[in-house]
PDB file of C-alpha atoms and ligand atoms in Angstrom:
ATOM      1  CA  MET A   1     121.338 239.180  -9.662  1.00  0.00           C
ATOM      2  CA  PHE A   2     123.851 238.027  -7.392  1.00  0.00           C
ATOM      3  CA  ALA A   3     125.134 238.787  -3.766  1.00  0.00           C
ATOM      4  CA  ASP A   4     128.732 238.502  -2.167  1.00  0.00           C
ATOM      5  CA  LEU A   5     128.177 238.358   1.493  1.00  0.00           C
ATOM      6  CA  HIS A   6     131.743 237.804   2.796  1.00  0.00           C
ATOM      7  CA  LEU A   7     134.305 240.780   2.061  1.00  0.00           C
ATOM      8  CA  HIS A   8     136.972 242.606   3.672  1.00  0.00           C
ATOM      9  CA  THR A   9     138.628 246.081   3.305  1.00  0.00           C
ATOM     10  CA  HIS A  10     141.617 247.892   4.749  1.00  0.00           C
ATOM     11  CA  PHE A  11     139.575 248.294   7.769  1.00  0.00           C
ATOM     12  CA  SER A  12     140.803 244.808   8.597  1.00  0.00           C
ATOM     13  CA  ASP A  13     143.305 242.744   6.580  1.00  0.00           C
ATOM     14  CA  GLY A  14     141.914 243.758   3.098  1.00  0.00           C
ATOM     15  CA  THR A  15     143.625 246.115   0.814  1.00  0.00           C
ATOM     16  CA  TRP A  16     140.747 247.953  -0.844  1.00  0.00           C
ATOM     17  CA  THR A  17     138.896 250.856   0.525  1.00  0.00           C
ATOM     18  CA  PRO A  18     135.087 250.463   0.739  1.00  0.00           C
ATOM     19  CA  GLU A  19     134.738 252.830  -2.356  1.00  0.00           C
ATOM     20  CA  ALA A  20     137.077 250.564  -4.311  1.00  0.00           C
ATOM     21  CA  LEU A  21     135.247 247.364  -3.335  1.00  0.00           C
ATOM     22  CA  ALA A  22     131.868 249.014  -4.215  1.00  0.00           C
ATOM     23  CA  ALA A  23     133.122 250.196  -7.562  1.00  0.00           C
ATOM     24  CA  GLU A  24     134.596 246.432  -8.191  1.00  0.00           C
ATOM     25  CA  ALA A  25     131.446 244.845  -7.193  1.00  0.00           C
ATOM     26  CA  ARG A  26     129.493 247.108  -9.388  1.00  0.00           C
ATOM     27  CA  ARG A  27     131.795 246.484 -12.415  1.00  0.00           C
ATOM     28  CA  LEU A  28     131.466 242.625 -11.868  1.00  0.00           C
ATOM     29  CA  GLY A  29     127.578 242.975 -12.021  1.00  0.00           C
ATOM     30  CA  LEU A  30     126.770 242.123  -8.422  1.00  0.00           C
ATOM     31  CA  GLY A  31     123.509 243.220  -6.929  1.00  0.00           C
ATOM     32  CA  ALA A  32     124.416 243.259  -3.150  1.00  0.00           C
ATOM     33  CA  LEU A  33     127.213 243.088  -0.913  1.00  0.00           C
ATOM     34  CA  ALA A  34     128.024 242.771   2.802  1.00  0.00           C
ATOM     35  CA  LEU A  35     131.170 243.994   4.446  1.00  0.00           C
ATOM     36  CA  THR A  36     132.537 241.452   6.980  1.00  0.00           C
ATOM     37  CA  ASP A  37     135.762 243.047   8.332  1.00  0.00           C
ATOM     38  CA  HIS A  38     137.492 241.144  11.108  1.00  0.00           C
ATOM     39  CA  ASP A  39     136.252 242.229  14.577  1.00  0.00           C
ATOM     40  CA  THR A  40     135.070 245.748  13.266  1.00  0.00           C
ATOM     41  CA  VAL A  41     132.219 247.566  11.725  1.00  0.00           C
ATOM     42  CA  GLU A  42     134.081 250.737  10.950  1.00  0.00           C
ATOM     43  CA  GLY A  43     134.095 250.529   7.181  1.00  0.00           C
ATOM     44  CA  CYS A  44     130.317 250.072   7.151  1.00  0.00           C
ATOM     45  CA  ALA A  45     129.345 253.806   7.025  1.00  0.00           C
ATOM     46  CA  ARG A  46     131.462 254.519   3.859  1.00  0.00           C
ATOM     47  CA  ALA A  47     130.660 250.922   2.259  1.00  0.00           C
ATOM     48  CA  ALA A  48     126.901 251.931   2.585  1.00  0.00           C
ATOM     49  CA  ALA A  49     127.306 255.297   1.083  1.00  0.00           C
ATOM     50  CA  ALA A  50     129.400 253.897  -1.733  1.00  0.00           C
ATOM     51  CA  CYS A  51     126.844 250.998  -2.535  1.00  0.00           C
ATOM     52  CA  ALA A  52     124.138 253.553  -2.560  1.00  0.00           C
ATOM     53  CA  GLN A  53     126.067 255.429  -5.236  1.00  0.00           C
ATOM     54  CA  HIS A  54     126.476 252.488  -7.401  1.00  0.00           C
ATOM     55  CA  GLY A  55     122.750 251.230  -6.993  1.00  0.00           C
ATOM     56  CA  LEU A  56     124.012 248.140  -4.871  1.00  0.00           C
ATOM     57  CA  GLU A  57     122.258 246.767  -1.787  1.00  0.00           C
ATOM     58  CA  PHE A  58     124.386 246.831   1.303  1.00  0.00           C
ATOM     59  CA  VAL A  59     124.363 244.655   4.325  1.00  0.00           C
ATOM     60  CA  PRO A  60     126.355 245.836   7.278  1.00  0.00           C
ATOM     61  CA  GLY A  61     128.242 243.130   8.863  1.00  0.00           C
ATOM     62  CA  THR A  62     131.337 241.876  10.554  1.00  0.00           C
ATOM     63  CA  GLU A  63     133.422 238.602  11.097  1.00  0.00           C
ATOM     64  CA  LEU A  64     134.014 237.672  14.809  1.00  0.00           C
ATOM     65  CA  THR A  65     136.815 235.619  15.793  1.00  0.00           C
ATOM     66  CA  ALA A  66     135.533 233.115  18.203  1.00  0.00           C
ATOM     67  CA  GLU A  67     136.161 229.672  19.685  1.00  0.00           C
ATOM     68  CA  HIS A  68     134.506 226.545  21.138  1.00  0.00           C
ATOM     69  CA  GLU A  69     136.764 224.223  23.323  1.00  0.00           C
ATOM     70  CA  GLY A  70     139.880 225.330  21.461  1.00  0.00           C
ATOM     71  CA  HIS A  71     138.506 225.083  17.988  1.00  0.00           C
ATOM     72  CA  GLU A  72     138.640 228.462  16.269  1.00  0.00           C
ATOM     73  CA  VAL A  73     135.464 229.279  14.347  1.00  0.00           C
ATOM     74  CA  HIS A  74     134.568 232.714  12.546  1.00  0.00           C
ATOM     75  CA  ILE A  75     131.036 233.862  13.164  1.00  0.00           C
ATOM     76  CA  LEU A  76     129.552 236.374  10.468  1.00  0.00           C
ATOM     77  CA  GLY A  77     126.978 238.821  11.646  1.00  0.00           C
ATOM     78  CA  TYR A  78     124.724 240.452   9.218  1.00  0.00           C
ATOM     79  CA  PHE A  79     122.160 243.422   9.339  1.00  0.00           C
ATOM     80  CA  LEU A  80     123.807 244.690  12.386  1.00  0.00           C
ATOM     81  CA  GLU A  81     123.128 247.949  14.146  1.00  0.00           C
ATOM     82  CA  THR A  82     126.620 249.177  13.760  1.00  0.00           C
ATOM     83  CA  THR A  83     126.101 251.830  16.462  1.00  0.00           C
ATOM     84  CA  HIS A  84     124.952 249.324  19.044  1.00  0.00           C
ATOM     85  CA  PRO A  85     127.006 250.227  22.376  1.00  0.00           C
ATOM     86  CA  ASP A  86     127.306 246.496  23.370  1.00  0.00           C
ATOM     87  CA  LEU A  87     128.574 245.573  19.953  1.00  0.00           C
ATOM     88  CA  LEU A  88     130.906 248.507  19.967  1.00  0.00           C
ATOM     89  CA  ARG A  89     132.368 248.008  23.498  1.00  0.00           C
ATOM     90  CA  GLU A  90     133.136 244.203  22.660  1.00  0.00           C
ATOM     91  CA  LEU A  91     134.804 245.133  19.250  1.00  0.00           C
ATOM     92  CA  THR A  92     136.996 247.958  21.012  1.00  0.00           C
ATOM     93  CA  ARG A  93     138.070 245.257  23.377  1.00  0.00           C
ATOM     94  CA  PHE A  94     139.113 242.954  20.672  1.00  0.00           C
ATOM     95  CA  GLN A  95     140.913 245.779  18.543  1.00  0.00           C
ATOM     96  CA  GLN A  96     142.839 246.517  21.774  1.00  0.00           C
ATOM     97  CA  ALA A  97     143.806 242.923  22.226  1.00  0.00           C
ATOM     98  CA  ARG A  98     144.831 242.661  18.300  1.00  0.00           C
ATOM     99  CA  GLN A  99     147.067 245.798  18.848  1.00  0.00           C
ATOM    100  CA  GLU A 100     148.478 244.125  22.106  1.00  0.00           C
ATOM    101  CA  ARG A 101     149.202 241.177  20.016  1.00  0.00           C
ATOM    102  CA  ILE A 102     151.159 243.010  17.260  1.00  0.00           C
ATOM    103  CA  ARG A 103     153.347 244.552  19.972  1.00  0.00           C
ATOM    104  CA  GLU A 104     154.007 241.019  21.219  1.00  0.00           C
ATOM    105  CA  MET A 105     154.842 239.496  17.777  1.00  0.00           C
ATOM    106  CA  VAL A 106     157.030 242.548  17.010  1.00  0.00           C
ATOM    107  CA  ALA A 107     158.841 241.814  20.530  1.00  0.00           C
ATOM    108  CA  ARG A 108     159.368 238.080  19.556  1.00  0.00           C
ATOM    109  CA  LEU A 109     160.508 239.309  16.041  1.00  0.00           C
ATOM    110  CA  ASN A 110     163.088 241.832  17.735  1.00  0.00           C
ATOM    111  CA  ARG A 111     164.399 238.616  19.887  1.00  0.00           C
ATOM    112  CA  GLN A 112     164.956 237.006  16.532  1.00  0.00           C
ATOM    113  CA  GLY A 113     167.127 239.890  15.690  1.00  0.00           C
ATOM    114  CA  VAL A 114     164.567 241.457  13.389  1.00  0.00           C
ATOM    115  CA  GLY A 115     164.704 245.004  14.130  1.00  0.00           C
ATOM    116  CA  LEU A 116     161.058 245.937  13.084  1.00  0.00           C
ATOM    117  CA  ARG A 117     159.249 248.423  15.346  1.00  0.00           C
ATOM    118  CA  PRO A 118     155.574 248.130  16.286  1.00  0.00           C
ATOM    119  CA  GLU A 119     154.821 251.712  14.902  1.00  0.00           C
ATOM    120  CA  ALA A 120     155.969 250.558  11.474  1.00  0.00           C
ATOM    121  CA  VAL A 121     153.152 247.799  11.629  1.00  0.00           C
ATOM    122  CA  PHE A 122     150.562 250.330  12.842  1.00  0.00           C
ATOM    123  CA  ALA A 123     151.573 252.753  10.218  1.00  0.00           C
ATOM    124  CA  LEU A 124     151.226 250.402   7.419  1.00  0.00           C
ATOM    125  CA  ALA A 125     148.009 248.788   8.911  1.00  0.00           C
ATOM    126  CA  ASN A 126     146.325 252.117   9.477  1.00  0.00           C
ATOM    127  CA  CYS A 127     143.497 250.488  10.948  1.00  0.00           C
ATOM    128  CA  ARG A 128     142.144 249.336  14.428  1.00  0.00           C
ATOM    129  CA  SER A 129     142.084 245.824  13.804  1.00  0.00           C
ATOM    130  CA  PRO A 130     145.444 244.718  12.578  1.00  0.00           C
ATOM    131  CA  GLY A 131     146.574 241.302  12.140  1.00  0.00           C
ATOM    132  CA  ARG A 132     149.239 238.942  10.955  1.00  0.00           C
ATOM    133  CA  PRO A 133     148.955 240.098   7.230  1.00  0.00           C
ATOM    134  CA  HIS A 134     150.049 243.498   8.206  1.00  0.00           C
ATOM    135  CA  VAL A 135     153.109 242.126  10.135  1.00  0.00           C
ATOM    136  CA  ALA A 136     153.962 240.235   6.925  1.00  0.00           C
ATOM    137  CA  ARG A 137     153.635 243.455   4.728  1.00  0.00           C
ATOM    138  CA  ALA A 138     155.738 245.324   7.239  1.00  0.00           C
ATOM    139  CA  LEU A 139     158.469 242.618   7.054  1.00  0.00           C
ATOM    140  CA  VAL A 140     158.444 242.826   3.232  1.00  0.00           C
ATOM    141  CA  GLN A 141     158.321 246.723   3.291  1.00  0.00           C
ATOM    142  CA  HIS A 142     161.323 246.821   5.451  1.00  0.00           C
ATOM    143  CA  GLY A 143     163.345 244.354   3.615  1.00  0.00           C
ATOM    144  CA  TYR A 144     163.367 241.475   6.223  1.00  0.00           C
ATOM    145  CA  CYS A 145     161.578 238.925   3.964  1.00  0.00           C
ATOM    146  CA  GLY A 146     160.989 238.609   0.063  1.00  0.00           C
ATOM    147  CA  SER A 147     157.338 238.145   0.324  1.00  0.00           C
ATOM    148  CA  SER A 148     154.232 237.805   2.699  1.00  0.00           C
ATOM    149  CA  ASP A 149     154.275 234.028   2.264  1.00  0.00           C
ATOM    150  CA  GLU A 150     157.973 233.740   3.303  1.00  0.00           C
ATOM    151  CA  ALA A 151     157.084 235.988   6.404  1.00  0.00           C
ATOM    152  CA  PHE A 152     154.361 233.652   7.369  1.00  0.00           C
ATOM    153  CA  GLU A 153     156.647 230.644   6.731  1.00  0.00           C
ATOM    154  CA  ARG A 154     159.734 231.993   8.613  1.00  0.00           C
ATOM    155  CA  PHE A 155     157.751 233.849  11.531  1.00  0.00           C
ATOM    156  CA  LEU A 156     154.078 234.098  11.640  1.00  0.00           C
ATOM    157  CA  LYS A 157     152.659 230.659  11.034  1.00  0.00           C
ATOM    158  CA  LYS A 158     151.491 228.795  14.101  1.00  0.00           C
ATOM    159  CA  HIS A 159     154.371 227.706  16.167  1.00  0.00           C
ATOM    160  CA  ARG A 160     156.754 229.736  14.459  1.00  0.00           C
ATOM    161  CA  PRO A 161     158.937 232.109  16.485  1.00  0.00           C
ATOM    162  CA  ALA A 162     156.770 235.307  16.357  1.00  0.00           C
ATOM    163  CA  TRP A 163     153.349 233.452  16.429  1.00  0.00           C
ATOM    164  CA  VAL A 164     151.070 234.619  19.142  1.00  0.00           C
ATOM    165  CA  PRO A 165     147.588 233.205  19.724  1.00  0.00           C
ATOM    166  CA  LYS A 166     144.698 235.676  18.942  1.00  0.00           C
ATOM    167  CA  CYS A 167     141.996 236.854  21.432  1.00  0.00           C
ATOM    168  CA  LYS A 168     138.871 234.824  20.706  1.00  0.00           C
ATOM    169  CA  ILE A 169     135.373 235.200  22.347  1.00  0.00           C
ATOM    170  CA  SER A 170     133.233 232.098  22.840  1.00  0.00           C
ATOM    171  CA  ALA A 171     131.074 231.203  19.902  1.00  0.00           C
ATOM    172  CA  ARG A 172     128.063 231.232  22.003  1.00  0.00           C
ATOM    173  CA  ARG A 173     129.025 234.797  23.147  1.00  0.00           C
ATOM    174  CA  ALA A 174     129.629 235.893  19.486  1.00  0.00           C
ATOM    175  CA  ILE A 175     126.047 234.798  18.573  1.00  0.00           C
ATOM    176  CA  GLU A 176     124.486 236.531  21.482  1.00  0.00           C
ATOM    177  CA  LEU A 177     126.366 239.762  20.627  1.00  0.00           C
ATOM    178  CA  ILE A 178     125.215 239.798  16.973  1.00  0.00           C
ATOM    179  CA  HIS A 179     121.693 239.111  18.156  1.00  0.00           C
ATOM    180  CA  ALA A 180     121.939 241.976  20.779  1.00  0.00           C
ATOM    181  CA  ALA A 181     122.917 244.219  18.040  1.00  0.00           C
ATOM    182  CA  GLY A 182     119.764 243.086  15.971  1.00  0.00           C
ATOM    183  CA  GLY A 183     121.819 240.922  13.483  1.00  0.00           C
ATOM    184  CA  LEU A 184     121.747 237.482  12.160  1.00  0.00           C
ATOM    185  CA  ALA A 185     124.764 234.905  12.961  1.00  0.00           C
ATOM    186  CA  VAL A 186     126.098 232.831  10.369  1.00  0.00           C
ATOM    187  CA  MET A 187     128.922 230.274  10.680  1.00  0.00           C
ATOM    188  CA  ALA A 188     131.689 231.232   8.218  1.00  0.00           C
ATOM    189  CA  HIS A 189     133.359 229.042   5.905  1.00  0.00           C
ATOM    190  CA  PRO A 190     132.696 225.639   7.955  1.00  0.00           C
ATOM    191  CA  GLY A 191     134.679 223.755   5.185  1.00  0.00           C
ATOM    192  CA  LEU A 192     137.970 225.484   6.410  1.00  0.00           C
ATOM    193  CA  ASN A 193     137.277 224.539  10.464  1.00  0.00           C
ATOM    194  CA  HIS A 194     137.473 220.755   9.825  1.00  0.00           C
ATOM    195  CA  HIS A 195     135.212 220.436  12.697  1.00  0.00           C
ATOM    196  CA  ASP A 196     131.477 220.012  11.900  1.00  0.00           C
ATOM    197  CA  ALA A 197     130.693 218.842  15.186  1.00  0.00           C
ATOM    198  CA  LEU A 198     130.558 222.444  16.141  1.00  0.00           C
ATOM    199  CA  ILE A 199     127.437 222.970  13.955  1.00  0.00           C
ATOM    200  CA  PRO A 200     124.866 221.384  16.317  1.00  0.00           C
ATOM    201  CA  ILE A 201     126.520 223.130  19.192  1.00  0.00           C
ATOM    202  CA  LEU A 202     126.091 226.568  17.479  1.00  0.00           C
ATOM    203  CA  VAL A 203     122.706 225.758  16.473  1.00  0.00           C
ATOM    204  CA  GLU A 204     121.901 225.233  20.232  1.00  0.00           C
ATOM    205  CA  GLY A 205     123.431 228.805  20.743  1.00  0.00           C
ATOM    206  CA  GLY A 206     121.194 230.500  18.305  1.00  0.00           C
ATOM    207  CA  LEU A 207     122.948 230.113  15.023  1.00  0.00           C
ATOM    208  CA  ASP A 208     120.802 231.417  12.177  1.00  0.00           C
ATOM    209  CA  GLY A 209     122.828 230.209   9.220  1.00  0.00           C
ATOM    210  CA  ILE A 210     125.632 228.578   7.443  1.00  0.00           C
ATOM    211  CA  GLU A 211     128.208 230.009   4.884  1.00  0.00           C
ATOM    212  CA  CYS A 212     127.716 227.229   2.309  1.00  0.00           C
ATOM    213  CA  TRP A 213     129.428 228.895  -0.776  1.00  0.00           C
ATOM    214  CA  HIS A 214     133.016 230.011  -0.139  1.00  0.00           C
ATOM    215  CA  THR A 215     136.020 230.387  -2.570  1.00  0.00           C
ATOM    216  CA  LYS A 216     137.788 227.578  -0.663  1.00  0.00           C
ATOM    217  CA  HIS A 217     134.841 225.234  -0.437  1.00  0.00           C
ATOM    218  CA  THR A 218     134.612 222.182  -2.857  1.00  0.00           C
ATOM    219  CA  PRO A 219     131.558 221.530  -4.483  1.00  0.00           C
ATOM    220  CA  ALA A 220     131.280 218.432  -2.237  1.00  0.00           C
ATOM    221  CA  GLN A 221     131.646 220.688   0.676  1.00  0.00           C
ATOM    222  CA  THR A 222     129.007 223.219  -0.553  1.00  0.00           C
ATOM    223  CA  ALA A 223     126.560 220.163  -0.847  1.00  0.00           C
ATOM    224  CA  ARG A 224     127.315 218.946   2.509  1.00  0.00           C
ATOM    225  CA  TYR A 225     126.751 222.227   4.199  1.00  0.00           C
ATOM    226  CA  LEU A 226     123.414 222.816   2.263  1.00  0.00           C
ATOM    227  CA  GLU A 227     122.230 219.544   3.348  1.00  0.00           C
ATOM    228  CA  LEU A 228     123.444 220.454   7.056  1.00  0.00           C
ATOM    229  CA  ALA A 229     121.554 223.633   6.785  1.00  0.00           C
ATOM    230  CA  ARG A 230     118.425 221.889   5.650  1.00  0.00           C
ATOM    231  CA  HIS A 231     118.692 219.458   8.310  1.00  0.00           C
ATOM    232  CA  HIS A 232     119.034 222.265  10.992  1.00  0.00           C
ATOM    233  CA  ARG A 233     116.421 224.567   9.187  1.00  0.00           C
ATOM    234  CA  LEU A 234     119.246 227.370   8.861  1.00  0.00           C
ATOM    235  CA  LEU A 235     119.557 230.024   6.261  1.00  0.00           C
ATOM    236  CA  VAL A 236     122.361 229.611   3.661  1.00  0.00           C
ATOM    237  CA  THR A 237     124.593 232.209   2.537  1.00  0.00           C
ATOM    238  CA  GLY A 238     127.901 232.536   0.260  1.00  0.00           C
ATOM    239  CA  GLY A 239     130.841 235.096  -0.171  1.00  0.00           C
ATOM    240  CA  SER A 240     134.187 235.165  -1.880  1.00  0.00           C
ATOM    241  CA  ASP A 241     136.036 236.315   1.391  1.00  0.00           C
ATOM    242  CA  CYS A 242     137.824 238.532  -0.952  1.00  0.00           C
ATOM    243  CA  HIS A 243     140.851 240.758   0.711  1.00  0.00           C
ATOM    244  CA  GLY A 244     141.497 242.863  -2.257  1.00  0.00           C
ATOM    245  CA  THR A 245     145.067 242.125  -3.228  1.00  0.00           C
ATOM    246  CA  SER A 246     146.311 241.076   0.066  1.00  0.00           C
ATOM    247  CA  LYS A 247     146.383 237.345  -1.076  1.00  0.00           C
ATOM    248  CA  GLY A 248     147.279 237.453  -4.476  1.00  0.00           C
ATOM    249  CA  GLN A 249     144.560 238.173  -7.179  1.00  0.00           C
ATOM    250  CA  PRO A 250     141.212 239.396  -5.754  1.00  0.00           C
ATOM    251  CA  VAL A 251     138.555 236.642  -5.626  1.00  0.00           C
ATOM    252  CA  LEU A 252     135.636 238.962  -5.882  1.00  0.00           C
ATOM    253  CA  GLY A 253     133.132 237.608  -8.336  1.00  0.00           C
ATOM    254  CA  GLN A 254     134.250 234.146  -7.809  1.00  0.00           C
ATOM    255  CA  VAL A 255     131.207 233.266  -5.416  1.00  0.00           C
ATOM    256  CA  ARG A 256     127.953 234.558  -6.564  1.00  0.00           C
ATOM    257  CA  LEU A 257     125.188 233.761  -4.124  1.00  0.00           C
ATOM    258  CA  ALA A 258     121.811 233.460  -5.907  1.00  0.00           C
ATOM    259  CA  TRP A 259     119.361 236.272  -5.315  1.00  0.00           C
ATOM    260  CA  GLU A 260     116.728 234.046  -3.769  1.00  0.00           C
ATOM    261  CA  HIS A 261     119.173 233.057  -0.931  1.00  0.00           C
ATOM    262  CA  TYR A 262     120.132 236.850  -0.351  1.00  0.00           C
ATOM    263  CA  LEU A 263     116.312 237.756  -0.231  1.00  0.00           C
ATOM    264  CA  ARG A 264     115.754 234.951   2.273  1.00  0.00           C
ATOM    265  CA  LEU A 265     118.482 236.248   4.476  1.00  0.00           C
ATOM    266  CA  LYS A 266     117.162 239.730   4.093  1.00  0.00           C
ATOM    267  CA  GLN A 267     113.651 238.802   4.948  1.00  0.00           C
ATOM    268  CA  ALA A 268     114.232 236.525   7.680  1.00  0.00           C
ATOM    269  CA  PRO A 269     112.946 237.815  11.160  1.00  0.00           C
ATOM    270  CA  ARG A 270     115.627 239.512  13.098  1.00  0.00           C
ATOM    271  CA  PRO A 271     116.077 239.476  16.816  1.00  0.00           C
ATOM    272  CA  ALA A 272     115.187 242.856  18.213  1.00  0.00           C
ATOM    273  CA  ALA A 273     118.231 244.887  19.368  1.00  0.00           C
ATOM    274  CA  THR A 274     118.695 245.043  23.100  1.00  0.00           C
ATOM    275  CA  PRO A 275     117.735 248.492  24.410  1.00  0.00           C
ATOM    276  CA  THR A 276     120.413 250.818  24.936  1.00  0.00           C
TER     277      THR A 276
HETATM  278  P1  AMP B 301     145.205 236.826  11.963  1.00  0.00           P
HETATM  279  O1  AMP B 301     143.745 237.134  12.029  1.00  0.00           O
HETATM  280  O2  AMP B 301     146.098 237.824  12.432  1.00  0.00           O
HETATM  281  O3  AMP B 301     145.596 235.577  12.796  1.00  0.00           O
HETATM  282  O4  AMP B 301     145.708 236.596  10.511  1.00  0.00           O
HETATM  283  C1  AMP B 301     144.917 235.788   9.811  1.00  0.00           C
HETATM  284  C2  AMP B 301     145.128 236.211   8.451  1.00  0.00           C
HETATM  285  O5  AMP B 301     146.542 235.540   7.899  1.00  0.00           O
HETATM  286  C3  AMP B 301     144.064 235.374   7.394  1.00  0.00           C
HETATM  287  O6  AMP B 301     143.471 236.280   6.447  1.00  0.00           O
HETATM  288  C4  AMP B 301     144.901 234.375   6.681  1.00  0.00           C
HETATM  289  O7  AMP B 301     144.466 234.263   5.284  1.00  0.00           O
HETATM  290  C5  AMP B 301     146.414 234.936   6.698  1.00  0.00           C
HETATM  291  N1  AMP B 301     147.321 233.797   6.763  1.00  0.00           N
HETATM  292  C6  AMP B 301     147.126 232.842   7.832  1.00  0.00           C
HETATM  293  N2  AMP B 301     148.163 231.934   7.463  1.00  0.00           N
HETATM  294  C7  AMP B 301     148.812 232.416   6.412  1.00  0.00           C
HETATM  295  C8  AMP B 301     149.868 231.841   5.737  1.00  0.00           C
HETATM  296  N3  AMP B 301     150.555 230.668   6.007  1.00  0.00           N
HETATM  297  N4  AMP B 301     150.232 232.392   4.485  1.00  0.00           N
HETATM  298  C9  AMP B 301     149.703 233.635   4.197  1.00  0.00           C
HETATM  299  N5  AMP B 301     148.745 234.332   4.874  1.00  0.00           N
HETATM  300  C10 AMP B 301     148.207 233.674   5.907  1.00  0.00           C
HETATM  301 FE1   FE B 302     141.324 237.952   6.696  1.00  0.00          FE
HETATM  302 FE1   FE B 303     137.166 233.935   8.129  1.00  0.00          FE
HETATM  303 ZN1   ZN B 304     136.919 236.664   5.950  1.00  0.00          ZN
END
C-alpha cells in the first residue's frame, strides 16, 4: 500500500475536482491521500467524503506559501482541524491577497495592451485561491497566448511585465499556525528551493518533517533529505504534487510513499489545537 501526500485540486491551481482526484487515486491503487491545495482547505470536506466512498484514507492538509529572509518556502500542514478559526482567518487573508494580486497582474497586462479583465480570470479560476496558472489559462482562452507556457514566458514569469510578487507569511508563523490547528508541519520539496540552510532554522521553529520524495527530486536529492531528516529526527513524507492536467500529463502515481512512512506520520504525536 502507498500514499500520496501532496495533491492539488481546482480549489487552488489544479484542474481536478476532489471527487476526480479520489477516483484516480483509487484506480492507481493508492491507499491514502492528502489534499494540499495552496493556501486553502476548502476542498478537504469533499475530498474526505470521496475518499471514504472509495475506501481510501484521507489526510486534510494545505500548502502554505511562506518565506524566510527572502527565500520562498512552502510548508505543508497535515491532519489539520480544517474549521479552526485561527487557520481560517489567516487563509482568508491570504486568499484576499491572492485576489488582489490577480487584479494587479491584469492591470499590468492592460498596460501592455492586453485587454483581459480580472473577472475573466476569476470566472475561469472559480476558486478563492487563484494564482498565475489561472491568469495563464485565461490568456490562452481569450486568444492572447498560444499556450500557458507562452503566457509565463511573455508575461508572468518573475521580472516579466505582469509579474507581481506573492503574499507570503513567515515560515515560523506558518509552522505555528499549522500547530495551532492541531496539525503537523512539513517542509515541501526542499530540492526545489535550493536553500538547505533553511532546514535547521525551520527545525528550530518546530518543523515536524521533510518531504523527501517529490516528482521533481532526483534520487540523490531524496537520499540527501532522508539523511537530513534522520539527522534532525524529523518525519519523512512524499507526494507527487499532482495538479491534474494543469501542467501537462497528470503526475499522480509517480511518487508512492511507502505505507510505513505514512503510518509514522499518522501516528506521530500532534500538537493540541489551541482552544477557540
Ligand atoms: P503562483 O502561486 O500564482 O505564483 O503560481 C505558481 C504556479 O505557477 C506553480 O504551480 C508553478 O508550477 C506555476 N509556474 C511557475 N512558473 C511557471 C512557468 N515558467 N511555466 C509554467 N508554470 C509555471
Ligand atoms: Fe501549484
Ligand atoms: Fe509547492
Ligand atoms: Zn504543491
